[in-house]
């Protein structure tokens, strides 16, 4: 492994400024489960790693009157088992629990999970200078694309690997970004950047910026949520497809609904037309199968991932059916 | 006959050290002044190396030695593989290596080596490689030997002419990575004329010979010390890494260690050969077989390695599993510019059996016969195959013959089919789930496997000065537990407790010659030698004791401490007293086991019950029954572990694993445990292991081969169960969710 400098940041300013100074050869690190692999495999050059684990106020889960605030350094294990999360946001706890293996969940953090890089095997292999690395070609377009995107892209077909992001997207969470310039809040729906905007990155984060926490709005009096993830093997695996659904209900009628898909698009993917189809419906009138088909409307398969269309439709149908069981 | 240790689940001898983390693996070897080596690998699938400039790398302080194709000795590490070559043949092939004070420095120095490569045409797919005008995977051609391996009995033309119906289908299996948890590693120390190598290996004497030929130094100057193995499943069958490490050590004058990274292990390690097999079978309307013809195209990758053995074994099922007078097997072993295949557990047998046992189910269904009934009607019996013996009388019979007219020493195939069927409730269809998207079904497969006898093997036993009993063999315990089982054989024959035996295995300097631990032969070969030497040692000890005690040898009993006279229980002599009187007793026996009259083979039948989720394409194996005839089971716990391991491993082969090579670049796309989908504990089924009540008349204490057979029947049993569940025949492994789902989507009328 190529040697690198390791900086323990004590303050937001220090972390941010070091990153700004050392960019482009610097990265933030918290749990390190993704970044260290990337460095080890020679996929990214990082001369400096700036550890965020010493920063104050980023390791708490706090219930406030209108939101639940989860610090960026909170581990996935803790999210999976936190009582408020379990009680009010089952989709998030299920998503956290579905990540990798206990060892990874014990060190992997919320912030790191949201910022992990795609798992595309061309992107991850130094032999391929692909679009995402500044090259001219998406190697997945023609072949070797079984795990790649069916939605949301016309040039780079990576899929975003985060489970947590899909759940937070369905919950309409707010991402709090810190830097030496201060703090700003943006909806998670605007946090991720599609390839047509900038194929080199997945998020809006600029040099010197990192996630400090996530705020999740308080659920309505009657609300339900669910995360369903389909994996190729039952142990550690990324999603072939995943679905997060969050709804609020009044008298058996769906008042609000948000459906998000994972494993099928370059960024965690919203399907607002599915939300519209759900809103106003009586739970007893729902046709899960139709909702599932709606979710994959406009999907464009590559040569080896046609199956993802059927798989995603049936997974959405399953999630909806289970939610109102 | 009652035994005191044979048939008992004695604890593995290496259990305490492995449980407490004390067991030493090659990467644990630390020597004073040891350097770390790294290998520069080819980025191109096929190229000529024009030059290798190591000047800048060597300039770094702490870099001590380097080896390139232009300065390596000219020896061959295998017939088609020099130590280092100026032609590289796959992405990952070795170009050069260097040794430095630490690993990071070695990596840095490696990046400074300048290589000029002249790209050559390349071919990735084995079928493409056979086409006219295909690019040459190596300069001397793609088809190994220039022609297929053809093995035949009777005449398939006549057999097909007699058939009422002929069935044909083609099946494929992917390259399956060995995926051993321990990446291969070697430590070399070259001082003067003497070379010592510590490595993960399946045979210290085989490595010693290979290094002697490659480096052109006498065998006696080379010592190979086998370390604990973090698994290999047969795939640790190469010596190139040790040769490179040795040269770096010689040039540096210091010990050198090379340990492959995970990615390197996937690419430059060895894997199960990918295959495509066409099977054609002729039957009478009553289900009698008239002809079987199998044709396998097998991708050996860039190097031959164990390919010739693997291509041969892929045909054993077609040639010998079913009673049939007219059979033929044509095996095409093909070079491509991809990583090399190797000897992965059961070699080609799983690939060949997958094709054969899948088509057999199709035939049974077409004839309106139950798949189990069809197998019970047609399986090969103890008397063997019809036809004339070709092997001259008195000659040892090959364990994988082609000819008929030779009986098996034992054959428990029928028992396996019957006991397995009972355990899985074969006569009752699967109880269906309450959820309509979950479809359940059952499947069966059966198999035959050579293995057994193995090569010439020597066992040595010594009654030592302290009265201890020592067993010394060159055999490597590759993690399967042969150290334990061979000790049980020695203890049983001698009459002492299993714990009493002290063992020395796998060190070429202090142990006698042993064959590689491969082909499921260790228990048979070294076990037979051990049983004989233990018997001789007992005879000698009793003789000495009878003289010391002035007793009739017939009255003397071996106990844990010495010899007792059972007529006069107060009379006895300890082992230490015997040694005190006549000195140490050391005996050695060499055997080349085998039979001139019988084929020694193992058999089995596997049964699976699966559940297919037709909305997600996921296959869950609900229940699995593995019924085996491996003769007498010497250590049930270890035997069950072997079978559990084999089935689990092949669950990956069947449902999820496949090495993917990009055909534009030759790059292996999924060289990591993240992307290479080995199953985990969450994917494993409820598994029941059964043993047929067979005592082989030739094997040591009646034992036969066990190591590899568990991996043969898994894919066809599961494929047949999937067919039973949803009515779709899958011909290509792995049957991963994408493929399951695609076929379901394409299928108009799914089985209800």
Short mmCIF file of C-alpha atoms in Angstrom, two decimals, chain A residues 1-3 119 121-122 125 127-128 137 139 142-144 146-147 230 232-238 240 307 310-311 314 318, chain B residues 104 107 111 615-616 618 660 662-665 667-670 673-678 680 682-683 736-738 741-742 745:
data_model
loop_
_atom_site.label_atom_id
_atom_site.label_comp_id
_atom_site.label_asym_id
_atom_site.label_seq_id
_atom_site.Cartn_x
_atom_site.Cartn_y
_atom_site.Cartn_z
CA UNK A 1 0.00 0.00 0.00
CA UNK A 2 1.29 3.40 -0.90
CA UNK A 3 2.19 5.39 2.23
CA UNK A 119 -18.63 -0.42 -6.98
CA UNK A 121 -15.68 -3.12 -11.61
CA UNK A 122 -14.34 -0.96 -14.38
CA UNK A 125 -9.91 -1.50 -11.63
CA UNK A 127 -6.71 -1.19 -15.92
CA UNK A 128 -9.71 0.80 -17.13
CA UNK A 137 -15.45 5.53 -22.45
CA UNK A 139 -16.67 0.11 -20.48
CA UNK A 142 -21.19 -2.77 -24.32
CA UNK A 143 -20.65 -5.72 -21.98
CA UNK A 144 -19.88 -6.87 -18.45
CA UNK A 146 -24.87 -7.36 -15.19
CA UNK A 147 -24.72 -5.18 -12.08
CA UNK A 230 -32.18 -8.03 -3.07
CA UNK A 232 -27.01 -12.14 -5.04
CA UNK A 233 -25.85 -13.97 -1.94
CA UNK A 234 -27.28 -13.72 1.53
CA UNK A 235 -24.04 -12.72 3.23
CA UNK A 236 -22.28 -9.41 2.55
CA UNK A 237 -23.35 -8.02 -0.76
CA UNK A 238 -24.39 -4.83 -2.43
CA UNK A 240 -28.87 -5.94 -7.15
CA UNK A 307 -33.37 -8.92 -15.50
CA UNK A 310 -38.36 -7.41 -13.68
CA UNK A 311 -36.45 -7.73 -10.41
CA UNK A 314 -41.25 -7.22 -8.27
CA UNK A 318 -43.14 -6.77 -2.63
CA UNK B 104 5.78 -0.85 0.56
CA UNK B 107 5.81 -1.92 -4.34
CA UNK B 111 6.44 0.94 -10.20
CA UNK B 615 -40.03 -12.90 -8.59
CA UNK B 616 -36.41 -12.44 -7.56
CA UNK B 618 -33.25 -16.46 -5.93
CA UNK B 660 -15.23 -12.93 -15.34
CA UNK B 662 -13.12 -8.88 -19.98
CA UNK B 663 -12.70 -10.08 -23.55
CA UNK B 664 -11.50 -6.69 -24.79
CA UNK B 665 -8.58 -6.45 -22.40
CA UNK B 667 -8.54 -8.24 -17.35
CA UNK B 668 -10.20 -10.28 -14.60
CA UNK B 669 -13.13 -8.11 -13.51
CA UNK B 670 -14.01 -9.68 -10.19
CA UNK B 673 -14.13 -11.47 -2.37
CA UNK B 674 -16.56 -8.58 -2.79
CA UNK B 675 -17.12 -9.09 -6.50
CA UNK B 676 -16.44 -12.82 -6.69
CA UNK B 677 -19.59 -14.23 -5.17
CA UNK B 678 -18.64 -17.11 -2.93
CA UNK B 680 -21.45 -17.45 2.95
CA UNK B 682 -26.26 -17.55 5.25
CA UNK B 683 -26.53 -19.41 1.95
CA UNK B 736 -27.49 -16.85 -10.53
CA UNK B 737 -30.63 -14.76 -9.99
CA UNK B 738 -30.17 -12.83 -13.24
CA UNK B 741 -35.11 -14.59 -13.71
CA UNK B 742 -34.32 -14.03 -17.39
CA UNK B 745 -39.42 -14.02 -17.91
#
